């Protein structure tokens, strides 16, 4: 793909830049929220499943520079872009071009402190396929959601943290896919505006922890009740994440 077919997009107020296809699946706010929700500390190992162009990994690395990062991406174009974006950001990110269900030995043989992921939001049954292959795989891939959860659980070390973002209607499916190996589950609903239903949720779970389930207060993205309201814009805590790269404060440590 020629550079004329790509865009060079800014994230975190210009602290992170990434090449993405002009047409096809394009990373947005979701990846930034995902990275902000990962409670990583310096020196830890982080795996991103379905890393795409690696925007989430790059945003996490911007906040916590001393991490060992690995990404898995099945689409060759996006895997290549992830490597390019990491190299241009001087970020050490190992990208495995692989299906989740056939991970290479260098990934299978490692345990991670964190696994983060943004699985496809839709199922094949939910609608017709996209004409753009990259968008189609990203929005409704062939791998089942319970397989994503299983792969993530296997790759976590005891005490490791799973962090994911997903559409709220798939919350029951996500919870059903999690077994007794994961506990201390926290769900943070994400709503576009006050008075509106949550469209997304962020979830954290800890391998081997038995703490009770927690439903956190909804994160409201915008200040105004409607687009164009006076003073509309991102809420201050969201602005701190999206523009300044701060950690998301909606979870309980």
Coordinates of N, CA and C in Angstrom, one line a residue:
X1 N 0.8 -1.2 0.0 CA 0.0 0.0 0.0 C 0.9 1.2 0.0
X2 N 0.6 2.1 -0.9 CA 1.4 3.4 -1.1 C 1.0 4.3 0.0
X3 N 1.9 5.3 0.4 CA 1.6 6.3 1.4 C 0.4 7.1 1.0
X4 N 0.1 7.3 -0.2 CA -1.0 8.0 -0.7 C -2.4 7.4 -0.3
X5 N -2.3 6.1 0.0 CA -3.5 5.3 0.5 C -3.6 5.3 2.0
X6 N -2.7 6.0 2.7 CA -2.7 6.1 4.1 C -2.9 7.5 4.6
X7 N -3.3 7.6 5.9 CA -3.3 8.8 6.6 C -2.4 8.7 7.8
X8 N -1.8 9.8 8.2 CA -0.9 9.9 9.4 C -1.6 10.6 10.5
X9 N -2.2 9.9 11.4 CA -3.1 10.5 12.3 C -2.5 10.7 13.7
X10 N -3.0 11.8 14.4 CA -2.5 12.2 15.7 C -3.4 11.7 16.8
X11 N -2.8 11.2 17.9 CA -3.6 10.8 19.1 C -2.9 11.5 20.3
X12 N -3.7 11.5 21.4 CA -3.2 12.1 22.6 C -2.7 13.5 22.4
X13 N -3.4 14.3 21.6 CA -3.1 15.7 21.4 C -1.8 15.8 20.7
X14 N -1.4 14.9 19.8 CA -0.2 14.9 19.0 C 1.0 14.2 19.6
X15 N 0.8 13.6 20.8 CA 1.9 12.9 21.4 C 2.2 11.6 20.7
X16 N 1.2 11.0 20.0 CA 1.3 9.8 19.3 C 0.8 10.0 17.9
X17 N 1.5 9.4 16.9 CA 1.1 9.5 15.5 C 1.1 8.0 15.0
X18 N 0.2 7.8 14.0 CA 0.1 6.4 13.5 C -0.4 6.5 12.0
X19 N 0.2 5.7 11.2 CA -0.2 5.5 9.8 C -1.4 4.5 9.8
X20 N -2.5 4.8 9.1 CA -3.6 4.0 9.0 C -4.1 4.0 7.5
X21 N -4.8 3.0 7.1 CA -5.4 3.0 5.7 C -6.4 4.1 5.6
X22 N -6.4 4.8 4.5 CA -7.4 5.9 4.2 C -8.8 5.2 4.1
X23 N -8.9 4.0 3.5 CA -10.1 3.3 3.4 C -10.0 2.0 4.2
X24 N -11.0 1.6 4.9 CA -10.9 0.4 5.7 C -11.1 0.7 7.2
X25 N -10.7 -0.3 8.0 CA -10.8 -0.1 9.5 C -9.8 0.9 9.9
X26 N -10.3 1.9 10.7 CA -9.5 3.0 11.2 C -9.7 3.1 12.7
X27 N -8.6 3.1 13.4 CA -8.6 3.2 14.9 C -9.1 4.6 15.3
X28 N -9.9 4.6 16.4 CA -10.4 5.9 16.9 C -10.3 6.0 18.4
X29 N -11.2 6.6 19.0 CA -11.2 6.9 20.5 C -11.2 5.6 21.3
X30 N -11.8 4.5 20.8 CA -11.9 3.3 21.5 C -10.5 2.8 22.0
X31 N -9.6 2.8 21.0 CA -8.2 2.3 21.3 C -7.5 3.2 22.4
X32 N -7.8 4.5 22.4 CA -7.2 5.3 23.4 C -7.8 5.1 24.7
X33 N -9.1 4.9 24.8 CA -9.7 4.5 26.1 C -9.2 3.2 26.6
X34 N -9.0 2.2 25.7 CA -8.5 0.9 26.1 C -7.2 1.0 26.7
X35 N -6.3 1.8 26.1 CA -4.9 1.9 26.6 C -4.9 2.6 28.0
X36 N -5.8 3.6 28.1 CA -5.9 4.4 29.4 C -6.4 3.5 30.5
X37 N -7.1 2.5 30.2 CA -7.7 1.6 31.2 C -6.8 0.5 31.7
X38 N -5.7 0.3 31.1 CA -4.7 -0.7 31.5 C -3.8 -0.2 32.6
X39 N -3.9 -0.9 33.8 CA -3.1 -0.4 34.9 C -1.7 -0.9 34.9
X40 N -1.0 -0.7 33.9 CA 0.4 -1.2 33.7 C 1.4 -0.4 34.5
X41 N 2.5 -1.0 34.9 CA 3.6 -0.4 35.6 C 4.9 -0.7 34.9
X42 N 5.8 0.2 35.1 CA 7.1 0.0 34.4 C 7.7 -1.4 34.6
X43 N 8.2 -2.0 33.6 CA 8.9 -3.3 33.7 C 7.9 -4.5 33.4
X44 N 6.7 -4.2 33.2 CA 5.7 -5.3 33.0 C 5.6 -5.7 31.5
X45 N 5.1 -6.9 31.3 CA 4.9 -7.5 29.9 C 3.4 -7.3 29.5
X46 N 3.2 -6.7 28.3 CA 1.8 -6.4 27.9 C 1.6 -7.0 26.5
X47 N 0.5 -7.7 26.4 CA 0.1 -8.3 25.1 C -1.2 -7.7 24.6
X48 N -1.2 -7.2 23.3 CA -2.4 -6.7 22.7 C -2.8 -7.7 21.7
X49 N -4.0 -8.2 21.8 CA -4.6 -9.1 20.8 C -5.4 -8.3 19.8
X50 N -5.1 -8.6 18.6 CA -5.8 -7.8 17.5 C -5.4 -6.4 17.5
X51 N -4.0 -6.2 17.4 CA -3.5 -4.8 17.7 C -3.7 -3.9 16.5
X52 N -4.1 -4.3 15.4 CA -4.3 -3.4 14.3 C -3.1 -2.6 14.0
X53 N -3.2 -1.3 13.8 CA -2.0 -0.5 13.5 C -1.2 -0.1 14.8
X54 N -1.6 -0.7 15.9 CA -0.9 -0.6 17.2 C -1.1 0.8 17.9
X55 N -2.2 1.4 17.7 CA -2.5 2.7 18.3 C -2.6 2.5 19.8
X56 N -3.3 1.5 20.3 CA -3.5 1.3 21.7 C -2.1 1.1 22.4
X57 N -1.3 0.2 21.8 CA 0.0 -0.1 22.4 C 0.8 1.2 22.4
X58 N 0.8 2.0 21.4 CA 1.6 3.2 21.4 C 1.1 4.2 22.4
X59 N -0.2 4.3 22.6 CA -0.7 5.2 23.6 C -0.3 4.7 25.0
X60 N -0.4 3.4 25.2 CA 0.0 2.9 26.5 C 1.5 3.1 26.8
X61 N 2.3 2.9 25.8 CA 3.7 3.1 25.9 C 4.1 4.6 26.2
X62 N 3.3 5.5 25.6 CA 3.5 6.9 25.9 C 3.3 7.3 27.4
X63 N 2.3 6.6 28.0 CA 2.1 6.8 29.4 C 3.0 6.0 30.3
X64 N 3.4 4.8 29.9 CA 4.3 4.0 30.7 C 5.4 3.5 29.8
X65 N 6.5 4.3 29.6 CA 7.5 4.0 28.6 C 8.2 2.7 28.8
X66 N 8.4 2.2 30.0 CA 9.3 1.1 30.3 C 8.5 -0.2 30.4
X67 N 7.9 -0.6 29.2 CA 7.1 -1.8 29.1 C 7.7 -2.7 28.0
X68 N 7.5 -4.0 28.2 CA 7.8 -5.0 27.1 C 6.5 -5.2 26.4
X69 N 6.4 -4.8 25.1 CA 5.1 -4.9 24.4 C 5.1 -5.9 23.3
X70 N 4.0 -6.6 23.2 CA 3.8 -7.6 22.1 C 2.4 -7.4 21.5
X71 N 2.3 -7.4 20.2 CA 1.0 -7.4 19.5 C 0.8 -8.5 18.6
X72 N -0.5 -9.0 18.5 CA -0.8 -10.0 17.6 C -1.9 -9.5 16.6
X73 N -1.6 -9.6 15.3 CA -2.5 -9.1 14.3 C -2.6 -10.1 13.1
X74 N -3.8 -10.5 12.7 CA -3.9 -11.5 11.7 C -3.8 -10.9 10.3
X75 N -4.1 -9.6 10.1 CA -4.0 -9.0 8.8 C -2.6 -8.5 8.4
X76 N -2.0 -8.9 7.4 CA -0.6 -8.5 7.0 C -0.5 -7.0 6.9
X77 N -1.4 -6.3 6.3 CA -1.3 -4.9 6.1 C -1.2 -4.2 7.5
X78 N -2.1 -4.5 8.4 CA -2.1 -3.9 9.7 C -0.9 -4.3 10.5
X79 N -0.5 -5.5 10.4 CA 0.7 -5.9 11.1 C 1.9 -5.1 10.6
X80 N 2.0 -4.9 9.3 CA 3.1 -4.1 8.8 C 3.0 -2.6 9.3
X81 N 1.8 -2.1 9.3 CA 1.7 -0.7 9.8 C 2.0 -0.6 11.3
X82 N 1.6 -1.7 12.1 CA 2.0 -1.7 13.5 C 3.5 -1.6 13.7
X83 N 4.2 -2.4 12.9 CA 5.7 -2.3 13.0 C 6.2 -1.0 12.6
X84 N 5.7 -0.4 11.5 CA 6.2 0.9 11.0 C 5.9 2.0 12.1
X85 N 4.7 2.0 12.6 CA 4.3 3.0 13.6 C 5.2 2.9 14.8
X86 N 5.4 1.6 15.3 CA 6.3 1.4 16.5 C 7.7 1.9 16.2
X87 N 8.2 1.6 15.0 CA 9.6 2.0 14.7 C 9.7 3.5 14.6
X88 N 8.7 4.2 14.0 CA 8.8 5.6 13.9 C 8.6 6.3 15.3
X89 N 8.0 5.6 16.2 CA 7.8 6.1 17.6 C 8.9 5.7 18.5
X90 N 9.9 5.0 18.0 CA 11.0 4.4 18.8 C 10.5 3.6 19.9
X91 N 9.4 2.8 19.6 CA 8.8 2.0 20.6 C 9.2 0.5 20.3
X92 N 9.7 -0.2 21.3 CA 10.0 -1.6 21.1 C 8.7 -2.5 21.2
X93 N 8.1 -2.8 20.1 CA 6.9 -3.6 20.0 C 7.1 -4.8 19.1
X94 N 7.0 -6.0 19.6 CA 7.1 -7.2 18.8 C 5.7 -7.5 18.2
X95 N 5.6 -7.6 16.9 CA 4.3 -7.8 16.3 C 4.3 -9.2 15.7
X96 N 3.4 -10.1 16.1 CA 3.3 -11.4 15.5 C 2.1 -11.4 14.6
X97 N 2.4 -11.7 13.3 CA 1.3 -11.8 12.3 C 0.7 -13.2 12.4
X98 N -0.4 -13.3 13.1 CA -0.9 -14.6 13.4 C -2.4 -14.6 13.7
X99 N -3.1 -15.7 13.5 CA -4.4 -15.9 14.0 C -4.3 -16.1 15.5
X100 N -5.3 -15.7 16.2 CA -5.3 -15.9 17.7 C -5.3 -17.3 18.1
X101 N -5.9 -18.2 17.2 CA -5.9 -19.6 17.6 C -4.7 -20.4 17.1
X102 N -3.7 -19.7 16.6 CA -2.5 -20.4 16.1 C -1.3 -19.5 16.4
X103 N -1.2 -19.1 17.7 CA -0.1 -18.2 18.1 C 1.2 -18.8 17.9
X104 N 2.2 -18.1 17.5 CA 3.6 -18.6 17.4 C 4.1 -18.9 18.7
X105 N 5.1 -19.8 18.8 CA 5.7 -20.3 20.0 C 6.2 -19.1 20.9
X106 N 6.8 -18.1 20.2 CA 7.4 -17.0 21.0 C 6.3 -16.2 21.8
X107 N 5.0 -16.4 21.4 CA 4.0 -15.8 22.2 C 3.4 -16.8 23.1
X108 N 3.2 -18.0 22.7 CA 2.6 -19.1 23.5 C 3.4 -19.4 24.7
X109 N 4.7 -19.2 24.6 CA 5.6 -19.6 25.7 C 5.8 -18.5 26.7
X110 N 5.1 -17.4 26.6 CA 5.3 -16.2 27.5 C 4.0 -16.1 28.3
X111 N 4.2 -15.6 29.6 CA 3.1 -15.2 30.4 C 3.2 -13.6 30.5
X112 N 2.0 -13.0 30.5 CA 2.0 -11.5 30.5 C 1.3 -11.0 31.7
X113 N 1.8 -9.8 32.1 CA 1.1 -9.1 33.3 C -0.2 -8.5 32.8
X114 N -0.3 -8.2 31.6 CA -1.5 -7.5 31.0 C -1.8 -8.1 29.6
X115 N -3.1 -8.3 29.4 CA -3.6 -8.6 28.0 C -4.7 -7.5 27.8
X116 N -4.6 -6.8 26.7 CA -5.6 -5.8 26.3 C -6.1 -6.2 24.9
X117 N -7.4 -5.9 24.7 CA -8.0 -6.2 23.4 C -9.3 -5.5 23.1
X118 N -9.5 -5.3 21.9 CA -10.7 -4.6 21.3 C -11.3 -5.6 20.3
X119 N -12.0 -6.7 20.7 CA -12.4 -7.7 19.8 C -13.5 -7.1 18.8
X120 N -13.7 -7.7 17.7 CA -14.7 -7.2 16.8 C -16.1 -7.0 17.5
X121 N -16.7 -5.9 17.1 CA -17.9 -5.5 17.8 C -19.2 -6.2 17.4
X122 N -19.1 -6.8 16.2 CA -20.3 -7.5 15.7 C -20.1 -8.9 15.4
X123 N -21.1 -9.7 15.3 CA -21.0 -11.1 14.8 C -21.4 -11.2 13.4
X124 N -21.1 -12.3 12.7 CA -21.4 -12.5 11.3 C -22.9 -12.4 11.2
X125 N -23.7 -12.9 12.2 CA -25.1 -13.0 12.1 C -25.8 -11.6 12.2
X126 N -25.0 -10.6 12.7 CA -25.6 -9.3 12.9 C -25.8 -8.4 11.7
X127 N -25.2 -8.8 10.6 CA -25.3 -8.0 9.4 C -24.5 -8.5 8.3
X128 N -24.5 -7.8 7.1 CA -23.8 -8.2 5.9 C -22.3 -7.8 6.1
X129 N -21.5 -8.5 5.3 CA -20.1 -8.3 5.3 C -19.8 -7.0 4.6
X130 N -18.7 -6.3 5.1 CA -18.2 -5.1 4.5 C -17.5 -5.4 3.2
X131 N -17.6 -4.6 2.2 CA -16.8 -4.8 1.0 C -15.3 -4.6 1.2
X132 N -14.9 -3.9 2.2 CA -13.5 -3.7 2.5 C -13.1 -4.8 3.5
X133 N -12.1 -5.6 3.0 CA -11.7 -6.8 3.8 C -11.2 -6.4 5.2
X134 N -10.4 -5.3 5.2 CA -9.8 -4.9 6.5 C -10.9 -4.5 7.5
X135 N -11.8 -3.7 7.0 CA -12.9 -3.3 7.9 C -13.8 -4.5 8.3
X136 N -14.0 -5.4 7.4 CA -14.9 -6.5 7.7 C -14.3 -7.4 8.8
X137 N -13.0 -7.7 8.7 CA -12.3 -8.6 9.7 C -12.3 -7.9 11.1
X138 N -12.0 -6.5 11.0 CA -12.0 -5.8 12.3 C -13.3 -5.7 13.0
X139 N -14.4 -5.5 12.2 CA -15.7 -5.3 12.8 C -16.4 -6.6 13.1
X140 N -16.1 -7.7 12.4 CA -16.8 -9.0 12.6 C -15.9 -10.1 12.1
X141 N -14.9 -10.3 12.9 CA -13.9 -11.4 12.5 C -14.5 -12.8 12.6
X142 N -13.7 -13.7 12.1 CA -14.1 -15.1 12.2 C -13.9 -15.8 13.6
X143 N -13.1 -15.2 14.4 CA -12.8 -15.8 15.7 C -13.9 -15.4 16.7
X144 N -14.4 -16.4 17.4 CA -15.5 -16.2 18.3 C -15.1 -15.4 19.5
X145 N -16.0 -14.7 20.2 CA -15.6 -13.9 21.3 C -15.1 -14.7 22.5
X146 N -15.7 -15.9 22.7 CA -15.2 -16.7 23.8 C -13.8 -17.3 23.5
X147 N -13.4 -17.4 22.2 CA -12.0 -17.7 21.9 C -11.1 -16.6 22.3
X148 N -11.5 -15.4 22.0 CA -10.7 -14.2 22.4 C -10.4 -14.3 23.9
X149 N -11.5 -14.5 24.7 CA -11.4 -14.5 26.2 C -10.5 -15.7 26.6
X150 N -10.6 -16.8 26.0 CA -9.8 -18.0 26.3 C -8.3 -17.8 26.1
X151 N -8.0 -17.2 24.9 CA -6.6 -17.0 24.6 C -6.0 -16.0 25.5
X152 N -6.8 -14.9 25.8 CA -6.3 -13.9 26.8 C -6.0 -14.5 28.2
X153 N -7.0 -15.3 28.6 CA -6.8 -15.9 29.9 C -5.6 -16.8 30.0
X154 N -5.4 -17.6 29.0 CA -4.2 -18.5 29.0 C -2.9 -17.7 29.0
X155 N -2.9 -16.6 28.4 CA -1.6 -15.8 28.3 C -1.3 -15.0 29.5
X156 N -2.3 -14.8 30.4 CA -2.1 -14.1 31.6 C -1.4 -14.9 32.7
X157 N -0.4 -14.3 33.3 CA 0.2 -14.9 34.5 C -0.8 -14.8 35.7
X158 N -0.6 -15.6 36.7 CA -1.5 -15.4 37.9 C -1.3 -14.0 38.5
X159 N -2.4 -13.4 38.7 CA -2.4 -12.0 39.1 C -2.4 -11.0 37.9
X160 N -2.3 -11.5 36.7 CA -2.4 -10.7 35.5 C -3.7 -10.1 35.3
X161 N -3.8 -9.0 34.5 CA -5.0 -8.2 34.3 C -5.4 -8.3 32.9
X162 N -6.7 -8.7 32.6 CA -7.3 -8.6 31.3 C -8.1 -7.3 31.2
X163 N -7.9 -6.5 30.2 CA -8.6 -5.3 29.9 C -9.2 -5.3 28.5
X164 N -10.5 -5.0 28.4 CA -11.1 -5.1 27.0 C -12.1 -4.0 26.9
X165 N -12.4 -3.6 25.7 CA -13.5 -2.7 25.3 C -14.4 -3.4 24.3
X166 N -15.7 -3.2 24.5 CA -16.7 -3.9 23.7 C -18.0 -3.2 23.7
X167 N -18.9 -3.5 22.7 CA -20.3 -2.9 22.7 C -21.1 -3.5 23.9
X168 N -21.9 -2.7 24.5 CA -22.6 -3.0 25.7 C -23.6 -4.2 25.5
X169 N -24.1 -4.4 24.3 CA -25.0 -5.5 24.1 C -24.3 -6.8 24.1
X170 N -23.0 -6.8 24.1 CA -22.3 -8.1 24.1 C -21.7 -8.4 25.5
X171 N -22.1 -7.5 26.5 CA -21.6 -7.8 27.9 C -22.0 -9.1 28.4
X172 N -23.3 -9.6 28.2 CA -23.6 -10.9 28.7 C -22.7 -12.0 28.1
X173 N -22.4 -11.9 26.8 CA -21.6 -12.8 26.1 C -20.2 -12.8 26.7
X174 N -19.6 -11.7 27.0 CA -18.3 -11.6 27.5 C -18.3 -12.2 28.9
X175 N -19.2 -11.9 29.7 CA -19.2 -12.5 31.1 C -19.4 -14.0 31.1
X176 N -20.3 -14.5 30.1 CA -20.5 -15.9 30.0 C -19.2 -16.6 29.6
X177 N -18.4 -16.0 28.8 CA -17.1 -16.6 28.3 C -16.0 -16.7 29.4
X178 N -16.2 -15.9 30.5 CA -15.2 -15.9 31.5 C -15.5 -17.0 32.5
X179 N -14.5 -17.8 32.9 CA -14.7 -18.9 33.8 C -14.0 -18.5 35.2
X180 N -13.9 -19.5 36.0 CA -13.4 -19.2 37.4 C -11.9 -18.8 37.5
X181 N -11.2 -18.9 36.4 CA -9.8 -18.4 36.4 C -9.7 -16.9 36.5
X182 N -10.8 -16.2 36.1 CA -10.8 -14.8 36.1 C -11.8 -14.3 37.2
X183 N -11.4 -13.3 38.0 CA -12.2 -12.7 39.0 C -12.0 -11.3 39.2
X184 N -12.5 -10.7 40.3 CA -12.4 -9.2 40.5 C -12.8 -8.4 39.3
X185 N -13.9 -8.9 38.7 CA -14.3 -8.2 37.4 C -14.9 -6.9 37.7
X186 N -14.5 -5.9 37.0 CA -15.1 -4.6 37.0 C -15.5 -4.1 35.7
X187 N -16.7 -3.6 35.5 CA -17.3 -3.1 34.3 C -17.5 -1.6 34.4
X188 N -17.0 -0.9 33.4 CA -17.2 0.5 33.4 C -18.0 0.9 32.1
X189 N -19.3 1.2 32.3 CA -20.1 1.6 31.1 C -19.6 2.9 30.6
X190 N -19.8 3.1 29.2 CA -19.3 4.3 28.6 C -20.5 4.9 27.8
X191 N -21.0 6.1 28.1 CA -22.1 6.7 27.4 C -21.7 7.9 26.7
X192 N -22.3 8.2 25.6 CA -21.8 9.4 24.8 C -22.2 10.7 25.6
X193 N -23.4 10.8 26.2 CA -23.8 12.0 26.9 C -24.7 11.6 28.1
X194 N -24.8 12.6 29.0 CA -25.6 12.4 30.2 C -27.1 12.1 29.7
X195 N -27.7 11.2 30.4 CA -29.1 10.8 30.0 C -29.2 9.9 28.9
X196 N -28.1 9.5 28.3 CA -28.1 8.5 27.2 C -27.6 7.1 27.7
X197 N -28.1 6.1 27.1 CA -27.6 4.7 27.5 C -26.2 4.5 27.1
X198 N -25.5 3.7 27.8 CA -24.1 3.3 27.5 C -24.1 2.6 26.2
X199 N -23.2 2.9 25.3 CA -23.0 2.1 24.1 C -21.9 1.2 24.1
X200 N -20.9 1.5 25.0 CA -19.7 0.7 25.1 C -19.5 0.3 26.6
X201 N -18.6 -0.6 26.8 CA -18.1 -0.8 28.2 C -16.7 -1.2 28.2
X202 N -16.0 -0.8 29.2 CA -14.6 -1.3 29.5 C -14.7 -2.3 30.6
X203 N -13.9 -3.3 30.5 CA -13.9 -4.4 31.5 C -12.5 -4.7 32.0
X204 N -12.3 -4.9 33.3 CA -11.1 -5.4 33.8 C -11.4 -6.7 34.6
X205 N -10.5 -7.7 34.5 CA -10.6 -8.9 35.3 C -9.2 -9.3 35.7
X206 N -9.0 -10.0 36.8 CA -7.7 -10.4 37.3 C -7.7 -12.0 37.4
X207 N -6.6 -12.5 36.8 CA -6.5 -14.0 36.9 C -6.2 -14.5 38.3
X208 N -7.0 -15.4 38.8 CA -6.7 -15.9 40.1 C -7.3 -15.1 41.3
X209 N -7.9 -14.0 41.0 CA -8.5 -13.2 42.1 C -10.0 -13.5 42.3
X210 N -10.5 -13.5 43.5 CA -11.8 -14.0 43.8 C -12.7 -12.8 44.3
X211 N -12.3 -11.6 44.1 CA -13.1 -10.5 44.6 C -14.5 -10.4 43.9
X212 N -15.5 -9.8 44.5 CA -16.8 -9.7 43.9 C -16.8 -8.8 42.6
X213 N -17.8 -9.1 41.8 CA -18.1 -8.3 40.6 C -18.4 -6.8 41.0
X214 N -17.9 -5.9 40.3 CA -18.2 -4.5 40.5 C -18.7 -3.8 39.2
X215 N -19.8 -3.1 39.3 CA -20.3 -2.2 38.2 C -20.0 -0.8 38.6
X216 N -19.1 -0.2 37.8 CA -18.6 1.2 38.1 C -19.6 2.2 37.6
X217 N -19.6 3.4 38.2 CA -20.4 4.5 37.6 C -20.0 4.8 36.2
X218 N -21.1 5.1 35.4 CA -20.9 5.3 33.9 C -20.0 6.5 33.6
X219 N -19.1 6.3 32.7 CA -18.2 7.3 32.2 C -19.0 8.0 31.1
X220 N -19.2 9.3 31.2 CA -19.9 10.1 30.3 C -18.9 10.9 29.4
X221 N -18.9 10.7 28.1 CA -17.9 11.3 27.3 C -18.0 12.8 27.1
X222 N -19.2 13.3 26.9 CA -19.3 14.7 26.6 C -20.1 15.5 27.7
X223 N -19.8 16.8 27.7 CA -20.4 17.6 28.8 C -21.8 18.0 28.4
X224 N -22.1 18.3 27.1 CA -23.4 18.8 26.7 C -24.4 17.6 26.6
X225 N -25.7 17.9 26.7 CA -26.7 16.9 26.6 C -27.0 16.6 25.1
X226 N -26.6 17.6 24.2 CA -26.8 17.4 22.8 C -25.6 18.0 22.1
X227 N -25.3 17.5 20.9 CA -24.2 18.0 20.1 C -24.5 19.5 19.8
X228 N -23.5 20.4 20.0 CA -23.7 21.8 19.7 C -24.1 22.6 20.8
X229 N -24.5 22.0 22.0 CA -24.8 22.7 23.2 C -23.7 23.7 23.6
X230 N -24.0 24.8 24.2 CA -23.0 25.7 24.7 C -22.1 25.0 25.7
X231 N -20.9 25.1 25.5 CA -19.9 24.5 26.4 C -19.7 23.0 26.2
X232 N -20.3 22.5 25.0 CA -20.1 21.1 24.7 C -18.6 20.8 24.4
X233 N -18.3 19.6 24.6 CA -16.9 19.1 24.4 C -16.8 17.9 25.3
X234 N -15.6 17.3 25.3 CA -15.3 16.2 26.2 C -15.4 16.6 27.6
X235 N -15.9 15.7 28.5 CA -15.8 15.9 29.9 C -14.4 16.0 30.4
X236 N -14.1 16.8 31.4 CA -12.7 17.0 31.8 C -11.9 15.7 32.0
X237 N -12.5 14.6 32.6 CA -11.7 13.4 32.8 C -11.5 12.7 31.5
X238 N -12.4 12.9 30.6 CA -12.2 12.3 29.2 C -11.1 13.1 28.5
X239 N -11.2 14.4 28.6 CA -10.2 15.2 27.9 C -8.8 14.9 28.4
X240 N -8.7 14.6 29.7 CA -7.3 14.3 30.3 C -6.8 13.0 29.7
X241 N -7.7 12.1 29.3 CA -7.3 10.8 28.7 C -6.9 11.0 27.2
X242 N -7.9 11.6 26.5 CA -7.8 11.7 25.0 C -6.7 12.7 24.6
X243 N -6.6 13.7 25.3 CA -5.7 14.8 24.8 C -4.3 14.8 25.6
X244 N -4.3 14.3 26.8 CA -3.1 14.4 27.6 C -2.5 13.1 28.0
X245 N -3.2 12.0 27.6 CA -2.6 10.7 27.8 C -2.6 10.2 29.3
X246 N -3.5 10.7 30.1 CA -3.6 10.2 31.5 C -4.3 8.9 31.6
X247 N -4.1 8.2 32.7 CA -4.8 7.0 33.0 C -6.3 7.3 33.2
X248 N -7.1 6.3 32.8 CA -8.5 6.4 33.1 C -8.8 6.1 34.5
X249 N -9.6 7.0 35.2 CA -9.8 7.0 36.6 C -11.1 6.3 37.0
X250 N -11.8 5.6 36.1 CA -13.1 5.1 36.4 C -13.1 3.7 37.1
X251 N -11.9 3.1 37.2 CA -11.8 1.8 37.9 C -11.3 1.9 39.3
X252 N -11.5 0.9 40.1 CA -11.0 0.9 41.5 C -9.8 0.0 41.5
X253 N -8.7 0.4 42.1 CA -7.5 -0.4 42.1 C -7.6 -1.5 43.1

